[in-house]
Short mmCIF file of C-alpha atoms in Angstrom, two decimals:
data_model
loop_
_atom_site.label_atom_id
_atom_site.label_comp_id
_atom_site.label_asym_id
_atom_site.label_seq_id
_atom_site.Cartn_x
_atom_site.Cartn_y
_atom_site.Cartn_z
CA MET A 4 -8.41 44.36 10.87
CA SER A 5 -5.30 42.49 11.93
CA THR A 6 -5.09 38.87 10.79
CA THR A 7 -3.19 37.97 14.00
CA LYS A 8 -5.53 36.78 16.74
CA LYS A 9 -5.01 36.12 20.42
CA ILE A 10 -6.45 32.86 21.71
CA ASN A 11 -8.84 33.51 24.59
CA SER A 12 -10.86 30.29 24.58
CA ALA A 13 -10.67 26.71 23.37
CA LEU A 14 -12.97 23.72 23.06
CA ILE A 15 -11.30 20.33 23.51
CA SER A 16 -13.11 17.07 22.72
CA VAL A 17 -10.76 14.21 21.83
CA PHE A 18 -10.67 10.40 21.73
CA HIS A 19 -6.91 10.04 22.23
CA LYS A 20 -5.48 11.91 25.23
CA ASP A 21 -1.82 11.13 24.43
CA GLY A 22 0.13 14.37 24.04
CA LEU A 23 -2.76 16.52 25.22
CA GLU A 24 -1.47 17.39 28.68
CA PRO A 25 1.25 19.87 27.58
CA ILE A 26 -1.31 21.77 25.49
CA VAL A 27 -3.78 21.95 28.36
CA ARG A 28 -1.07 23.18 30.73
CA LYS A 29 0.01 25.81 28.19
CA PHE A 30 -3.59 27.02 27.90
CA ASN A 31 -3.75 27.29 31.69
CA GLU A 32 -0.46 29.18 31.78
CA LEU A 33 -1.74 31.68 29.20
CA GLY A 34 -5.10 32.10 30.94
CA ILE A 35 -7.07 30.59 28.07
CA LEU A 36 -10.59 29.51 28.96
CA ILE A 37 -11.11 25.78 28.35
CA TYR A 38 -14.42 24.12 27.45
CA SER A 39 -14.70 20.36 27.21
CA THR A 40 -16.93 17.27 27.31
CA GLY A 41 -17.09 13.77 28.78
CA GLY A 42 -13.82 11.90 29.14
CA THR A 43 -11.74 14.86 27.99
CA GLU A 44 -13.30 17.11 30.61
CA LYS A 45 -12.50 14.50 33.29
CA PHE A 46 -8.90 14.21 32.01
CA ILE A 47 -8.39 17.99 32.25
CA ARG A 48 -9.99 18.21 35.68
CA GLU A 49 -7.71 15.44 36.98
CA LEU A 50 -4.73 17.58 35.94
CA GLY A 51 -5.97 20.13 38.45
CA ILE A 52 -6.89 22.62 35.73
CA ASP A 53 -10.20 24.50 35.54
CA VAL A 54 -12.50 23.44 32.74
CA ILE A 55 -16.04 24.47 31.81
CA PRO A 56 -18.36 21.59 30.85
CA VAL A 57 -20.08 22.16 27.50
CA GLU A 58 -23.34 21.29 29.27
CA ASP A 59 -22.98 24.52 31.28
CA VAL A 60 -22.95 26.44 27.99
CA THR A 61 -25.77 24.60 26.25
CA SER A 62 -27.89 23.94 29.36
CA TYR A 63 -28.35 20.50 27.87
CA PRO A 64 -26.78 17.23 29.03
CA SER A 65 -24.97 14.69 26.91
CA ILE A 66 -27.74 12.39 25.63
CA LEU A 67 -28.29 9.13 23.74
CA GLY A 68 -25.35 7.38 25.34
CA GLY A 69 -22.97 10.17 24.38
CA ARG A 70 -24.07 10.31 20.74
CA VAL A 71 -25.13 13.96 21.17
CA LYS A 72 -22.83 16.22 23.19
CA THR A 73 -21.64 19.24 21.20
CA LEU A 74 -24.32 19.45 18.51
CA HIS A 75 -25.90 22.68 19.72
CA PRO A 76 -26.26 26.28 18.38
CA LYS A 77 -24.38 27.68 21.37
CA VAL A 78 -21.36 25.57 20.42
CA PHE A 79 -21.49 26.00 16.67
CA GLY A 80 -22.44 29.65 16.96
CA GLY A 81 -19.24 30.18 18.93
CA ILE A 82 -17.27 28.56 16.10
CA LEU A 83 -19.00 29.82 12.96
CA ASN A 84 -19.55 33.45 13.85
CA ARG A 85 -17.65 36.01 11.78
CA GLN A 86 -15.81 38.38 14.06
CA ASP A 87 -15.79 41.12 11.42
CA ASN A 88 -19.57 40.87 11.00
CA GLU A 89 -21.45 43.20 13.38
CA SER A 90 -24.65 41.16 13.17
CA ASP A 91 -22.86 37.92 14.09
CA VAL A 92 -21.15 39.58 17.06
CA ALA A 93 -24.44 41.08 18.23
CA GLN A 94 -26.15 37.69 18.10
CA LEU A 95 -23.40 36.12 20.20
CA GLU A 96 -24.13 38.72 22.88
CA GLU A 97 -27.91 38.39 22.50
CA PHE A 98 -27.91 34.61 22.96
CA ASN A 99 -25.01 34.47 25.42
CA ILE A 100 -22.83 32.42 23.08
CA PRO A 101 -19.09 32.23 23.94
CA GLN A 102 -16.55 32.89 21.19
CA LEU A 103 -14.38 29.81 20.55
CA ASP A 104 -10.93 30.55 19.15
CA VAL A 105 -9.44 27.05 19.04
CA ILE A 106 -11.08 23.67 18.48
CA ILE A 107 -9.10 20.53 19.32
CA VAL A 108 -10.80 17.35 18.12
CA ASP A 109 -9.55 13.81 17.61
CA LEU A 110 -12.04 11.57 15.82
CA TYR A 111 -13.22 8.11 16.83
CA PRO A 112 -10.84 5.51 15.29
CA PHE A 113 -13.17 4.23 12.57
CA GLU A 114 -10.49 2.63 10.34
CA LYS A 115 -8.75 0.88 13.25
CA THR A 116 -12.09 -0.50 14.43
CA VAL A 117 -12.82 -1.90 10.96
CA ALA A 118 -9.32 -3.38 10.72
CA SER A 119 -9.72 -5.05 14.14
CA GLY A 120 -12.53 -7.26 12.83
CA ALA A 121 -15.09 -5.69 15.17
CA SER A 122 -18.81 -6.27 14.77
CA GLU A 123 -20.87 -4.03 12.53
CA GLN A 124 -22.51 -2.42 15.58
CA GLU A 125 -19.11 -1.54 17.07
CA ILE A 126 -18.00 -0.12 13.72
CA ILE A 127 -21.15 2.00 13.37
CA GLU A 128 -20.62 3.45 16.85
CA LYS A 129 -17.16 4.60 15.76
CA ILE A 130 -18.61 6.86 13.07
CA ASP A 131 -17.95 10.26 14.61
CA ILE A 132 -20.72 12.83 14.18
CA GLY A 133 -20.04 15.67 16.60
CA GLY A 134 -16.28 15.61 16.06
CA ILE A 135 -16.43 15.73 12.28
CA SER A 136 -18.98 18.56 12.50
CA LEU A 137 -16.71 20.56 14.80
CA ILE A 138 -13.77 20.05 12.44
CA ARG A 139 -15.67 21.19 9.35
CA ALA A 140 -17.12 24.22 11.13
CA ALA A 141 -13.80 25.36 12.58
CA ALA A 142 -11.91 24.78 9.33
CA LYS A 143 -14.55 26.65 7.34
CA ASN A 144 -14.21 29.64 9.63
CA TYR A 145 -10.38 29.62 9.63
CA LYS A 146 -10.39 33.43 9.43
CA ASP A 147 -11.29 33.45 13.11
CA VAL A 148 -10.77 29.91 14.43
CA LEU A 149 -7.85 27.48 14.49
CA CYS A 150 -8.71 23.77 14.24
CA VAL A 151 -6.42 21.00 15.51
CA SER A 152 -7.98 17.89 13.97
CA SER A 153 -5.59 15.07 14.80
CA VAL A 154 -3.36 13.85 17.59
CA GLU A 155 -0.55 13.90 15.00
CA ASP A 156 -0.78 17.70 14.96
CA TYR A 157 -0.62 18.25 18.74
CA GLN A 158 3.14 18.80 18.79
CA GLU A 159 3.11 21.29 15.92
CA PHE A 160 0.32 23.25 17.59
CA LEU A 161 2.15 23.25 20.93
CA GLU A 162 5.29 24.61 19.25
CA LEU A 163 3.16 27.33 17.67
CA MET A 164 1.79 28.26 21.10
CA ASN A 165 5.23 28.34 22.67
CA THR A 166 6.68 30.45 19.86
CA ASN A 167 3.88 32.99 19.50
CA GLY A 168 2.61 33.22 23.06
CA GLY A 169 -0.95 32.18 22.29
CA GLU A 170 -1.38 34.17 19.09
CA THR A 171 -2.12 32.78 15.61
CA THR A 172 -1.83 34.30 12.16
CA LEU A 173 -4.22 33.86 9.26
CA GLU A 174 -1.53 31.75 7.58
CA ASP A 175 -1.38 29.49 10.66
CA ARG A 176 -5.13 29.05 10.75
CA ARG A 177 -5.41 28.34 7.03
CA LYS A 178 -2.62 25.76 7.27
CA PHE A 179 -4.43 23.92 10.07
CA ALA A 180 -7.71 24.21 8.14
CA THR A 181 -6.07 22.41 5.22
CA LYS A 182 -5.00 19.64 7.59
CA ALA A 183 -8.54 19.53 8.99
CA PHE A 184 -10.22 19.10 5.60
CA ASN A 185 -7.67 16.39 4.81
CA VAL A 186 -8.73 14.58 7.98
CA SER A 187 -12.46 15.01 7.36
CA SER A 188 -12.37 13.98 3.69
CA HIS A 189 -10.23 10.91 4.48
CA TYR A 190 -12.60 9.92 7.29
CA ASP A 191 -15.67 10.17 5.07
CA THR A 192 -13.90 8.19 2.32
CA ALA A 193 -13.14 5.37 4.76
CA ILE A 194 -16.77 5.24 5.87
CA PHE A 195 -18.07 5.24 2.28
CA ASN A 196 -15.69 2.49 1.23
CA TYR A 197 -16.77 0.38 4.20
CA PHE A 198 -20.41 0.64 3.15
CA ASN A 199 -19.58 0.22 -0.54
CA LYS A 200 -17.39 -2.89 -0.24
CA ASP A 201 -19.36 -4.62 -3.00
CA HIS A 202 -19.12 -1.55 -5.27
CA HIS A 203 -22.89 -1.34 -5.72
CA GLU A 204 -22.52 2.43 -5.79
CA GLY A 205 -20.59 3.31 -8.93
CA ALA A 206 -18.02 5.62 -7.38
CA LEU A 207 -14.27 5.43 -6.82
CA LYS A 208 -12.91 7.10 -3.70
CA ILE A 209 -9.26 6.75 -2.75
CA SER A 210 -7.65 8.57 0.15
CA GLU A 211 -4.10 8.15 1.43
CA THR A 212 -2.83 10.64 3.97
CA ARG A 213 0.79 9.46 4.11
CA ALA A 214 2.94 10.87 1.33
CA LYS A 215 6.57 10.85 0.36
CA VAL A 216 8.17 13.11 -2.23
CA LEU A 217 10.51 11.05 -4.43
CA ARG A 218 13.68 12.32 -6.07
CA TYR A 219 11.83 12.16 -9.38
CA GLY A 220 9.38 9.97 -11.27
CA GLU A 221 10.10 7.34 -13.89
CA ASN A 222 12.56 9.77 -15.49
CA PRO A 223 14.49 12.73 -14.02
CA HIS A 224 12.29 15.31 -15.76
CA GLN A 225 9.12 13.89 -14.10
CA LYS A 226 7.93 14.63 -10.57
CA GLY A 227 7.26 11.58 -8.41
CA PHE A 228 5.37 10.85 -5.19
CA PHE A 229 4.55 7.74 -3.16
CA PHE A 230 1.30 7.70 -1.22
CA GLY A 231 1.18 4.88 1.31
CA ASP A 232 2.59 3.53 4.55
CA PHE A 233 5.94 2.11 3.44
CA GLU A 234 7.06 1.60 7.04
CA ALA A 235 4.10 -0.73 7.67
CA MET A 236 5.44 -3.09 5.00
CA PHE A 237 9.19 -2.80 5.48
CA THR A 238 11.92 -2.02 7.95
CA LYS A 239 14.68 -0.23 6.05
CA LEU A 240 18.04 -1.31 7.46
CA HIS A 241 20.45 0.37 5.07
CA GLY A 242 20.91 2.32 1.87
CA LYS A 243 19.72 5.32 -0.08
CA GLU A 244 16.14 6.48 -0.53
CA LEU A 245 14.02 4.33 -2.83
CA SER A 246 13.20 5.81 -6.22
CA TYR A 247 9.95 5.64 -8.21
CA ASN A 248 11.35 2.79 -10.32
CA ASN A 249 12.70 1.01 -7.23
CA LEU A 250 9.23 1.04 -5.71
CA LEU A 251 7.64 -0.41 -8.85
CA ASP A 252 10.23 -3.21 -8.89
CA VAL A 253 9.80 -3.86 -5.18
CA ASP A 254 6.05 -4.14 -5.73
CA ALA A 255 6.60 -6.68 -8.53
CA ALA A 256 9.07 -8.61 -6.35
CA ILE A 257 6.70 -8.81 -3.39
CA ASN A 258 3.80 -10.00 -5.53
CA LEU A 259 5.94 -12.65 -7.22
CA MET A 260 7.46 -13.98 -4.00
CA ASN A 261 4.01 -14.23 -2.40
CA GLU A 262 3.49 -17.18 -4.79
CA PHE A 263 6.42 -18.98 -3.11
CA LYS A 264 5.81 -17.80 0.44
CA ASN A 265 5.43 -21.28 1.95
CA ASP A 266 7.74 -23.11 -0.46
CA ASP A 267 11.31 -24.32 0.04
CA PRO A 268 13.99 -21.57 -0.04
CA THR A 269 13.33 -19.49 -3.14
CA PHE A 270 15.24 -16.53 -4.54
CA ALA A 271 14.17 -14.15 -7.31
CA ILE A 272 15.98 -11.39 -9.20
CA LEU A 273 13.85 -8.81 -11.00
CA LYS A 274 14.54 -6.08 -13.50
CA HIS A 275 11.92 -3.66 -14.87
CA ASN A 276 9.13 -5.54 -13.06
CA ASN A 277 9.99 -8.93 -14.64
CA ALA A 278 11.97 -11.81 -13.14
CA CYS A 279 15.29 -12.49 -14.85
CA GLY A 280 16.23 -15.14 -12.30
CA LEU A 281 14.26 -17.51 -10.06
CA ALA A 282 15.11 -20.77 -8.34
CA THR A 283 13.85 -22.97 -5.51
CA ARG A 284 16.46 -25.07 -3.71
CA SER A 285 17.26 -26.82 -0.42
CA THR A 286 19.18 -23.76 0.85
CA ILE A 287 18.85 -20.07 0.11
CA HIS A 288 22.50 -19.95 -0.96
CA LYS A 289 21.88 -22.52 -3.70
CA ALA A 290 18.64 -20.75 -4.67
CA TYR A 291 20.48 -17.44 -5.13
CA VAL A 292 23.33 -18.96 -7.14
CA ASP A 293 20.90 -20.70 -9.51
CA ALA A 294 18.62 -17.65 -9.76
CA LEU A 295 21.63 -15.54 -10.78
CA ALA A 296 22.62 -18.15 -13.38
CA GLY A 297 19.31 -17.53 -15.13
CA ASP A 298 20.56 -14.20 -16.44
CA PRO A 299 23.67 -12.75 -14.77
CA VAL A 300 23.68 -9.87 -17.27
CA SER A 301 20.17 -8.56 -16.52
CA ALA A 302 20.73 -9.09 -12.78
CA PHE A 303 23.07 -6.07 -12.75
CA GLY A 304 21.19 -3.27 -10.97
CA GLY A 305 18.29 -5.57 -10.14
CA ILE A 306 15.95 -6.12 -7.21
CA LEU A 307 16.69 -9.25 -5.13
CA ILE A 308 14.14 -11.03 -2.93
CA SER A 309 14.20 -14.13 -0.73
CA ASN A 310 11.36 -16.01 0.95
CA VAL A 311 13.56 -16.97 3.93
CA LYS A 312 16.21 -15.34 6.12
CA ILE A 313 19.46 -14.56 4.29
CA ASP A 314 22.63 -16.07 5.76
CA LYS A 315 26.26 -14.96 5.45
CA PRO A 316 27.26 -17.26 2.53
CA THR A 317 24.33 -15.91 0.49
CA ALA A 318 25.14 -12.32 1.46
CA GLU A 319 28.73 -12.79 0.34
CA GLU A 320 27.53 -14.00 -3.08
CA ILE A 321 25.11 -11.06 -3.32
CA HIS A 322 27.89 -8.63 -2.38
CA ASN A 323 29.69 -9.50 -5.62
CA LEU A 324 26.73 -8.17 -7.61
CA PHE A 325 25.70 -4.54 -8.05
CA CYS A 326 22.04 -4.54 -7.05
CA GLU A 327 19.65 -1.80 -6.03
CA VAL A 328 17.53 -3.52 -3.37
CA VAL A 329 17.66 -6.70 -1.26
CA ILE A 330 14.43 -7.89 0.41
CA ALA A 331 14.00 -10.75 2.89
CA PRO A 332 11.98 -11.62 6.00
CA GLY A 333 15.22 -11.36 7.98
CA TYR A 334 19.02 -11.44 7.95
CA ASP A 335 21.66 -13.11 10.09
CA GLU A 336 23.70 -10.40 11.79
CA ASP A 337 26.91 -11.32 9.96
CA ALA A 338 24.98 -11.39 6.65
CA LEU A 339 23.67 -7.88 7.30
CA ASN A 340 27.17 -6.61 7.97
CA VAL A 341 28.24 -7.92 4.57
CA LEU A 342 25.29 -6.37 2.74
CA LYS A 343 25.94 -3.00 4.38
CA GLY A 344 29.35 -2.99 2.67
CA LYS A 345 27.85 -0.98 -0.22
CA LYS A 346 26.59 2.34 1.16
CA ASN A 347 23.80 2.83 -1.41
CA ARG A 348 22.50 -0.74 -1.42
CA ILE A 349 18.96 -0.72 -0.01
CA VAL A 350 18.34 -3.53 2.48
CA LEU A 351 14.73 -4.18 3.55
CA ILE A 352 13.03 -6.54 5.97
CA GLN A 353 9.58 -7.44 4.69
CA LYS A 354 6.84 -7.44 7.32
CA GLU A 355 3.58 -9.40 7.31
CA THR A 356 1.22 -6.81 5.88
CA PRO A 357 -1.96 -7.38 3.85
CA LEU A 358 -1.80 -5.97 0.32
CA PRO A 359 -4.66 -4.19 -1.49
CA GLU A 360 -7.25 -6.50 -3.00
CA MET A 361 -7.98 -4.14 -5.88
CA LEU A 362 -5.73 -2.74 -8.61
CA VAL A 363 -6.22 0.85 -9.79
CA ARG A 364 -4.60 2.58 -12.75
CA THR A 365 -5.28 5.71 -14.75
CA CYS A 366 -6.84 5.23 -18.18
CA LEU A 367 -7.77 7.93 -20.70
CA ASN A 368 -9.52 10.62 -18.63
CA GLY A 369 -10.50 8.21 -15.87
CA PHE A 370 -9.48 5.09 -13.99
CA LEU A 371 -9.59 1.32 -14.38
CA LEU A 372 -10.29 -0.80 -11.31
CA GLN A 373 -10.10 -4.57 -11.08
CA ASP A 374 -9.74 -7.41 -8.59
CA LYS A 375 -6.16 -8.49 -8.02
CA ASP A 376 -5.24 -11.81 -9.65
CA PHE A 377 -5.19 -14.02 -6.56
CA LYS A 378 -5.64 -17.22 -8.54
CA THR A 379 -2.59 -19.48 -8.32
CA ASP A 380 -2.59 -22.56 -10.53
CA LYS A 381 -2.43 -25.76 -8.46
CA LEU A 382 -2.20 -29.47 -9.26
CA GLN A 383 -5.91 -29.96 -8.59
CA ASP A 384 -6.73 -27.33 -11.24
CA LEU A 385 -5.01 -29.20 -14.06
CA ASP A 386 -6.81 -30.83 -16.95
CA TYR A 387 -4.60 -33.56 -18.47
CA VAL A 388 -5.52 -33.21 -22.14
CA THR A 389 -2.82 -35.33 -23.84
CA THR A 390 -2.22 -39.06 -23.94
CA LYS A 391 1.15 -38.67 -22.27
CA LYS A 392 0.97 -37.30 -18.74
CA PRO A 393 3.66 -35.17 -17.06
CA ASP A 394 5.84 -37.07 -14.60
CA PRO A 395 6.18 -35.78 -10.98
CA ARG A 396 9.29 -33.68 -11.73
CA GLU A 397 7.60 -32.11 -14.74
CA LEU A 398 4.49 -31.35 -12.68
CA ASP A 399 6.59 -29.52 -10.10
CA ASP A 400 8.26 -27.53 -12.85
CA LEU A 401 4.96 -26.77 -14.57
CA ILE A 402 3.48 -25.27 -11.40
CA PHE A 403 6.75 -23.39 -10.75
CA ALA A 404 6.74 -21.94 -14.29
CA SER A 405 3.03 -21.08 -14.12
CA LYS A 406 3.51 -19.05 -10.92
CA LEU A 407 6.23 -17.04 -12.60
CA CYS A 408 4.30 -16.68 -15.85
CA LYS A 409 1.45 -15.02 -13.95
CA HIS A 410 3.81 -12.23 -12.85
CA THR A 411 5.54 -11.63 -16.21
CA LYS A 412 4.45 -9.02 -18.74
CA SER A 413 2.26 -10.36 -21.56
CA ASN A 414 2.68 -11.85 -24.03
CA THR A 415 4.97 -14.19 -22.18
CA ILE A 416 6.45 -17.66 -22.33
CA VAL A 417 8.42 -19.08 -19.40
CA LEU A 418 10.89 -21.95 -19.71
CA ALA A 419 11.89 -23.77 -16.53
CA LYS A 420 13.74 -26.90 -15.49
CA ASN A 421 14.31 -28.39 -12.04
CA LYS A 422 12.58 -25.42 -10.40
CA GLN A 423 14.89 -22.93 -12.06
CA LEU A 424 14.01 -20.24 -14.57
CA CYS A 425 15.88 -20.96 -17.79
CA ALA A 426 14.52 -17.91 -19.60
CA SER A 427 11.33 -16.03 -20.35
CA GLY A 428 10.05 -14.08 -23.31
CA THR A 429 8.44 -10.93 -21.93
CA GLY A 430 6.10 -8.29 -23.28
CA GLN A 431 6.09 -9.51 -26.86
CA THR A 432 3.37 -8.75 -29.40
CA SER A 433 3.14 -12.40 -30.41
CA ARG A 434 3.44 -15.60 -28.41
CA VAL A 435 5.79 -17.07 -31.01
CA ASP A 436 8.13 -14.08 -30.58
CA ALA A 437 8.02 -14.57 -26.80
CA LEU A 438 8.94 -18.26 -27.18
CA ASN A 439 11.75 -17.58 -29.63
CA GLN A 440 13.12 -14.88 -27.34
CA ALA A 441 13.08 -17.28 -24.38
CA ILE A 442 14.79 -20.08 -26.32
CA HIS A 443 17.48 -17.75 -27.65
CA LYS A 444 18.13 -16.34 -24.21
CA ALA A 445 18.26 -19.75 -22.49
CA LYS A 446 20.76 -21.06 -25.00
CA SER A 447 22.89 -17.93 -24.73
CA PHE A 448 23.38 -18.78 -21.05
CA ASN A 449 24.13 -22.43 -21.86
CA PHE A 450 20.92 -23.97 -20.56
CA ASP A 451 20.12 -27.46 -21.82
CA LEU A 452 16.41 -27.29 -22.67
CA GLU A 453 16.08 -31.06 -23.04
CA GLY A 454 13.45 -31.93 -20.44
CA ALA A 455 12.50 -28.31 -19.71
CA VAL A 456 8.86 -27.23 -19.47
CA MET A 457 7.00 -24.33 -21.04
CA ALA A 458 4.33 -22.10 -19.48
CA SER A 459 2.14 -19.64 -21.37
CA ASP A 460 0.01 -16.88 -19.88
CA ALA A 461 -2.72 -17.41 -22.50
CA PHE A 462 -3.91 -20.07 -24.95
CA PHE A 463 -2.23 -21.10 -28.19
CA PRO A 464 -4.38 -20.15 -31.21
CA PHE A 465 -2.19 -22.37 -33.38
CA PRO A 466 0.16 -25.32 -32.73
CA ASP A 467 3.25 -23.34 -33.74
CA CYS A 468 4.46 -22.81 -30.14
CA VAL A 469 4.27 -26.48 -29.18
CA GLU A 470 6.03 -27.36 -32.42
CA ILE A 471 8.88 -24.90 -31.73
CA SER A 472 9.20 -26.13 -28.15
CA ASN A 473 9.33 -29.77 -29.27
CA ASN A 474 12.08 -28.95 -31.75
CA ASN A 475 14.12 -27.61 -28.84
CA GLY A 476 13.66 -30.53 -26.46
CA ILE A 477 10.82 -29.06 -24.40
CA LYS A 478 8.38 -31.89 -23.81
CA SER A 479 5.81 -30.63 -21.27
CA VAL A 480 3.51 -27.61 -21.47
CA ILE A 481 1.11 -25.73 -19.20
CA GLN A 482 -1.36 -23.23 -20.63
CA PRO A 483 -4.89 -21.97 -19.90
CA GLY A 484 -6.58 -23.47 -22.97
CA GLY A 485 -9.77 -21.96 -24.33
CA SER A 486 -8.91 -21.52 -27.99
CA ILE A 487 -11.36 -22.88 -30.57
CA LYS A 488 -8.26 -24.51 -32.05
CA ASP A 489 -6.99 -26.14 -28.82
CA GLN A 490 -7.28 -29.55 -30.48
CA LEU A 491 -4.58 -28.66 -33.02
CA SER A 492 -2.02 -28.20 -30.22
CA ILE A 493 -3.28 -31.32 -28.42
CA ASP A 494 -2.96 -33.38 -31.61
CA PHE A 495 0.60 -32.18 -32.21
CA CYS A 496 1.57 -33.08 -28.61
CA ASN A 497 0.05 -36.57 -28.97
CA GLU A 498 1.83 -37.15 -32.28
CA ASN A 499 5.19 -36.13 -30.73
CA GLU A 500 4.89 -37.71 -27.28
CA MET A 501 4.58 -34.39 -25.49
CA SER A 502 2.48 -33.84 -22.37
CA MET A 503 0.24 -30.81 -21.96
CA VAL A 504 -2.03 -29.66 -19.15
CA MET A 505 -4.61 -26.87 -19.19
CA THR A 506 -5.52 -24.72 -16.19
CA GLY A 507 -8.64 -22.97 -17.45
CA THR A 508 -7.29 -19.65 -16.11
CA ARG A 509 -5.64 -16.96 -18.20
CA HIS A 510 -3.04 -14.72 -16.54
CA PHE A 511 -2.61 -11.68 -18.77
CA LYS A 512 -0.46 -8.93 -17.25
CA HIS A 513 -0.41 -5.64 -19.14
#
């Protein structure tokens, strides 16, 4: 039996009518019999094209406020019958069931309804029953039936009709079946995750239907893919395609700058997911210049991000640096012209888009899932544990350093002064190593640490870190506390006129 089949009949039942008209007119041109229901039937009839109501086939009206329309043996028999099975064909004739060659279904917009903040009742009513059943049935029987399961596939299907004159191959039908099962599995995942928001059911279901093939993964010999809606977060104005490593750095940059979203102009420079420069100033130009001063060596090839619109003077400074990506909420036109002077430099506008509330990563032969660290240390969280209290400037710097510390790889120590990153020790196996690394780096770039502050992502088990910081002119410290030996560090600070505050919140980042 030939695997090429001529389309003689089609059932259309869709939510979105956009893009449907050309398909319906093509069916009419080719003499294809059209069955339909409800609003879709009315839409087709208003085009002046003949359509057979499904009720005429089933001899049963749409009931329960439209909840039951197509759920009937005469519909599903027409979809699920096997054309190479004599018994199936005989039963179609016996029960007067029409063969259905194409099913076009567009599901109720469940995810959009949830995202709109609709009531639970409205959300429940957008759980499609008949549509999802039609999709699964038609996709299962792809040997005989072609299923168009999304408005996004209308154009491809229309091109297929125009090219092949109303005929489909087994390859065509299997391809559309794959799309259909993608739609149905994603839909069911969204519904499950809505009902399982509190994770009472111990199951992890992730579905993302938008995919991008990257040039490669972390290294050229690794394959890489991005699954997500990049365009919902950014408008790309210029530059080459983002790489796997670019995307990881952009993610780190966005999460860090969210801490400074409502602050004075702030600029950050990141490399390998860690900030090598950060400053808050009265203008974005000053913020960039002082962020770059934090580590002009590491900034080469980095990711740059601003919390305010970038102007021309700032763009001209940036243009002197080789950087991979620039991110901002906007750009002055003359600034954008400057940044476009390097053809490969990626320039992004960040949009207001909610980020995931959960973090997922592979681990062993499974996955780890955790809440995102949304806790930002604030003045009201601080416990003033030493006799000497930080002065207002030191308090500003302590909060500044703590925000950055939260987004730096553990073990980490951050040194800051006047809302500028002096240096950080990142990803060290001991906190003392992290502090020594930060001090060495700060001094190598000629920072005066007298009056600087120190932030730690976790507690000090011994007073060695506060002792080292004191020896280098650092007189104010912020840390979570919680060690059984906290008092040793407190005593050292009191004996050396240092101030220390504790937040009660650890910010490990592995």
